[in-house]
JSON list of C-alpha atoms in Angstrom, two decimals:
[
{"chain": "A", "resi": 1489, "resn": "UNK", "atom": "CA", "xyz": [0.00, 0.07, 0.10]},
{"chain": "A", "resi": 1490, "resn": "UNK", "atom": "CA", "xyz": [1.37, 3.68, -0.74]},
{"chain": "A", "resi": 1491, "resn": "UNK", "atom": "CA", "xyz": [0.32, 6.65, 1.04]},
{"chain": "A", "resi": 1492, "resn": "UNK", "atom": "CA", "xyz": [0.82, 9.94, -0.63]},
{"chain": "A", "resi": 1493, "resn": "UNK", "atom": "CA", "xyz": [0.40, 13.22, 1.38]},
{"chain": "A", "resi": 1494, "resn": "UNK", "atom": "CA", "xyz": [-0.49, 16.51, -0.55]},
{"chain": "A", "resi": 1495, "resn": "UNK", "atom": "CA", "xyz": [-1.02, 19.54, 1.23]},
{"chain": "A", "resi": 1496, "resn": "UNK", "atom": "CA", "xyz": [-2.41, 22.13, -1.07]},
{"chain": "A", "resi": 1497, "resn": "UNK", "atom": "CA", "xyz": [-1.48, 24.52, -3.86]},
{"chain": "A", "resi": 1498, "resn": "UNK", "atom": "CA", "xyz": [-0.35, 28.12, -3.13]},
{"chain": "A", "resi": 1499, "resn": "UNK", "atom": "CA", "xyz": [-2.97, 29.88, -1.20]},
{"chain": "A", "resi": 1500, "resn": "UNK", "atom": "CA", "xyz": [-4.40, 33.35, -0.68]},
{"chain": "A", "resi": 1501, "resn": "UNK", "atom": "CA", "xyz": [-3.10, 33.71, 2.83]},
{"chain": "A", "resi": 1502, "resn": "UNK", "atom": "CA", "xyz": [0.36, 33.66, 1.61]},
{"chain": "A", "resi": 1503, "resn": "UNK", "atom": "CA", "xyz": [-0.05, 36.55, -0.88]},
{"chain": "A", "resi": 1504, "resn": "UNK", "atom": "CA", "xyz": [0.96, 39.22, 1.45]},
{"chain": "A", "resi": 1505, "resn": "UNK", "atom": "CA", "xyz": [3.04, 37.35, 3.78]},
{"chain": "A", "resi": 1506, "resn": "UNK", "atom": "CA", "xyz": [2.80, 37.44, 6.92]},
{"chain": "A", "resi": 1507, "resn": "UNK", "atom": "CA", "xyz": [0.09, 40.01, 7.08]},
{"chain": "A", "resi": 1508, "resn": "UNK", "atom": "CA", "xyz": [-2.76, 37.55, 5.67]},
{"chain": "A", "resi": 1509, "resn": "UNK", "atom": "CA", "xyz": [-1.93, 34.63, 7.88]},
{"chain": "A", "resi": 1510, "resn": "UNK", "atom": "CA", "xyz": [-5.14, 35.07, 9.88]},
{"chain": "A", "resi": 1511, "resn": "UNK", "atom": "CA", "xyz": [-7.39, 35.45, 6.84]},
{"chain": "A", "resi": 1512, "resn": "UNK", "atom": "CA", "xyz": [-10.29, 33.44, 7.12]},
{"chain": "A", "resi": 1513, "resn": "UNK", "atom": "CA", "xyz": [-10.90, 30.49, 4.61]},
{"chain": "A", "resi": 1514, "resn": "UNK", "atom": "CA", "xyz": [-8.31, 31.38, 2.12]},
{"chain": "A", "resi": 1515, "resn": "UNK", "atom": "CA", "xyz": [-8.65, 29.55, -1.21]},
{"chain": "A", "resi": 1516, "resn": "UNK", "atom": "CA", "xyz": [-6.05, 28.76, -3.90]},
{"chain": "A", "resi": 1517, "resn": "UNK", "atom": "CA", "xyz": [-4.48, 31.54, -5.88]},
{"chain": "A", "resi": 1518, "resn": "UNK", "atom": "CA", "xyz": [-4.13, 31.17, -9.70]},
{"chain": "A", "resi": 1519, "resn": "UNK", "atom": "CA", "xyz": [-0.57, 30.04, -9.09]},
{"chain": "A", "resi": 1520, "resn": "UNK", "atom": "CA", "xyz": [-1.80, 27.31, -6.65]},
{"chain": "A", "resi": 1521, "resn": "UNK", "atom": "CA", "xyz": [-4.43, 26.10, -9.11]},
{"chain": "A", "resi": 1522, "resn": "UNK", "atom": "CA", "xyz": [-1.66, 25.90, -11.76]},
{"chain": "A", "resi": 1523, "resn": "UNK", "atom": "CA", "xyz": [0.55, 23.93, -9.28]},
{"chain": "A", "resi": 1524, "resn": "UNK", "atom": "CA", "xyz": [-2.18, 21.37, -8.68]},
{"chain": "A", "resi": 1525, "resn": "UNK", "atom": "CA", "xyz": [-2.99, 21.04, -12.44]},
{"chain": "A", "resi": 1526, "resn": "UNK", "atom": "CA", "xyz": [0.83, 20.39, -13.04]},
{"chain": "A", "resi": 1527, "resn": "UNK", "atom": "CA", "xyz": [1.02, 17.85, -10.00]},
{"chain": "A", "resi": 1528, "resn": "UNK", "atom": "CA", "xyz": [-2.11, 16.06, -11.31]},
{"chain": "A", "resi": 1529, "resn": "UNK", "atom": "CA", "xyz": [-0.11, 15.35, -14.64]},
{"chain": "A", "resi": 1530, "resn": "UNK", "atom": "CA", "xyz": [2.81, 13.94, -12.51]},
{"chain": "A", "resi": 1531, "resn": "UNK", "atom": "CA", "xyz": [1.03, 11.54, -10.28]},
{"chain": "A", "resi": 1532, "resn": "UNK", "atom": "CA", "xyz": [-1.03, 8.56, -10.63]},
{"chain": "A", "resi": 1533, "resn": "UNK", "atom": "CA", "xyz": [-4.32, 8.72, -8.63]},
{"chain": "A", "resi": 1534, "resn": "UNK", "atom": "CA", "xyz": [-6.53, 5.80, -9.44]},
{"chain": "A", "resi": 1535, "resn": "UNK", "atom": "CA", "xyz": [-10.26, 5.80, -9.39]},
{"chain": "A", "resi": 1536, "resn": "UNK", "atom": "CA", "xyz": [-10.27, 3.37, -6.51]},
{"chain": "A", "resi": 1537, "resn": "UNK", "atom": "CA", "xyz": [-7.77, 5.12, -4.19]},
{"chain": "A", "resi": 1538, "resn": "UNK", "atom": "CA", "xyz": [-9.07, 6.65, -1.05]},
{"chain": "A", "resi": 1539, "resn": "UNK", "atom": "CA", "xyz": [-8.64, 10.47, -0.84]},
{"chain": "A", "resi": 1540, "resn": "UNK", "atom": "CA", "xyz": [-8.89, 11.98, 2.64]},
{"chain": "A", "resi": 1541, "resn": "UNK", "atom": "CA", "xyz": [-8.82, 15.75, 2.76]},
{"chain": "A", "resi": 1542, "resn": "UNK", "atom": "CA", "xyz": [-9.21, 18.38, 5.39]},
{"chain": "A", "resi": 1543, "resn": "UNK", "atom": "CA", "xyz": [-12.40, 20.76, 5.54]},
{"chain": "A", "resi": 1544, "resn": "UNK", "atom": "CA", "xyz": [-10.26, 23.90, 4.63]},
{"chain": "A", "resi": 1545, "resn": "UNK", "atom": "CA", "xyz": [-11.30, 25.64, 1.48]},
{"chain": "A", "resi": 1546, "resn": "UNK", "atom": "CA", "xyz": [-7.76, 25.45, -0.12]},
{"chain": "A", "resi": 1547, "resn": "UNK", "atom": "CA", "xyz": [-7.63, 21.93, 0.46]},
{"chain": "A", "resi": 1548, "resn": "UNK", "atom": "CA", "xyz": [-11.07, 21.05, -0.91]},
{"chain": "A", "resi": 1549, "resn": "UNK", "atom": "CA", "xyz": [-10.33, 23.18, -3.98]},
{"chain": "A", "resi": 1550, "resn": "UNK", "atom": "CA", "xyz": [-6.96, 21.19, -4.39]},
{"chain": "A", "resi": 1551, "resn": "UNK", "atom": "CA", "xyz": [-8.74, 17.83, -4.17]},
{"chain": "A", "resi": 1552, "resn": "UNK", "atom": "CA", "xyz": [-11.23, 18.87, -6.59]},
{"chain": "A", "resi": 1553, "resn": "UNK", "atom": "CA", "xyz": [-8.70, 19.74, -9.17]},
{"chain": "A", "resi": 1554, "resn": "UNK", "atom": "CA", "xyz": [-6.87, 16.55, -8.54]},
{"chain": "A", "resi": 1555, "resn": "UNK", "atom": "CA", "xyz": [-9.94, 14.35, -8.83]},
{"chain": "A", "resi": 1556, "resn": "UNK", "atom": "CA", "xyz": [-11.23, 12.82, -12.09]},
{"chain": "A", "resi": 1557, "resn": "UNK", "atom": "CA", "xyz": [-14.72, 12.24, -13.00]},
{"chain": "A", "resi": 1558, "resn": "UNK", "atom": "CA", "xyz": [-14.14, 8.52, -12.25]},
{"chain": "A", "resi": 1559, "resn": "UNK", "atom": "CA", "xyz": [-13.63, 9.18, -8.53]},
{"chain": "A", "resi": 1560, "resn": "UNK", "atom": "CA", "xyz": [-16.66, 8.68, -6.21]},
{"chain": "A", "resi": 1561, "resn": "UNK", "atom": "CA", "xyz": [-15.53, 11.64, -4.04]},
{"chain": "A", "resi": 1562, "resn": "UNK", "atom": "CA", "xyz": [-13.24, 12.17, -1.08]},
{"chain": "A", "resi": 1563, "resn": "UNK", "atom": "CA", "xyz": [-13.61, 11.69, 2.56]},
{"chain": "A", "resi": 1564, "resn": "UNK", "atom": "CA", "xyz": [-13.50, 15.04, 4.45]},
{"chain": "A", "resi": 1565, "resn": "UNK", "atom": "CA", "xyz": [-12.04, 14.89, 7.93]},
{"chain": "A", "resi": 1566, "resn": "UNK", "atom": "CA", "xyz": [-10.91, 17.73, 10.38]},
{"chain": "A", "resi": 1567, "resn": "UNK", "atom": "CA", "xyz": [-8.33, 15.06, 11.58]},
{"chain": "A", "resi": 1568, "resn": "UNK", "atom": "CA", "xyz": [-6.17, 15.89, 8.57]},
{"chain": "A", "resi": 1569, "resn": "UNK", "atom": "CA", "xyz": [-6.91, 19.58, 8.90]},
{"chain": "A", "resi": 1570, "resn": "UNK", "atom": "CA", "xyz": [-4.37, 22.47, 10.04]},
{"chain": "A", "resi": 1571, "resn": "UNK", "atom": "CA", "xyz": [-2.98, 22.10, 13.65]},
{"chain": "A", "resi": 1572, "resn": "UNK", "atom": "CA", "xyz": [-2.67, 25.66, 14.15]},
{"chain": "A", "resi": 1573, "resn": "UNK", "atom": "CA", "xyz": [-5.45, 28.22, 13.24]},
{"chain": "A", "resi": 1574, "resn": "UNK", "atom": "CA", "xyz": [-5.37, 31.17, 13.08]},
{"chain": "A", "resi": 1575, "resn": "UNK", "atom": "CA", "xyz": [-1.45, 31.25, 12.84]},
{"chain": "A", "resi": 1576, "resn": "UNK", "atom": "CA", "xyz": [0.31, 33.55, 15.22]},
{"chain": "A", "resi": 1577, "resn": "UNK", "atom": "CA", "xyz": [2.84, 35.61, 13.38]},
{"chain": "A", "resi": 1578, "resn": "UNK", "atom": "CA", "xyz": [4.92, 35.79, 16.59]},
{"chain": "A", "resi": 1579, "resn": "UNK", "atom": "CA", "xyz": [5.39, 31.94, 16.52]},
{"chain": "A", "resi": 1580, "resn": "UNK", "atom": "CA", "xyz": [3.31, 30.93, 19.28]},
{"chain": "A", "resi": 1581, "resn": "UNK", "atom": "CA", "xyz": [1.18, 27.86, 18.73]},
{"chain": "A", "resi": 1582, "resn": "UNK", "atom": "CA", "xyz": [-2.67, 28.25, 19.09]},
{"chain": "A", "resi": 1583, "resn": "UNK", "atom": "CA", "xyz": [-4.71, 25.20, 19.58]},
{"chain": "A", "resi": 1584, "resn": "UNK", "atom": "CA", "xyz": [-7.25, 24.64, 16.86]},
{"chain": "A", "resi": 1585, "resn": "UNK", "atom": "CA", "xyz": [-9.76, 23.49, 19.70]},
{"chain": "A", "resi": 1586, "resn": "UNK", "atom": "CA", "xyz": [-9.23, 25.29, 22.82]},
{"chain": "A", "resi": 1587, "resn": "UNK", "atom": "CA", "xyz": [-9.37, 23.19, 26.22]}
]
């Protein structure tokens, strides 16, 4: 069994780094979309492969560009989502789910 991890293409929160790191729900930039289309040409994702994706906008857009019409969809799970959100530009880790 092979496991391939793909994060996402270039996203909007990186356009004006680091000022946009706290941007809510950043999607893919045009550059990011081109990156994923290029990646799709270089990897072999089969219709029977299981795709697990985080519920963030940029990762959902990424998987949409990666899947073909032959795929049955993807499993969306917060377990593979970001561990830090929003990110603190001072480097302090913030919990995704406060305790």
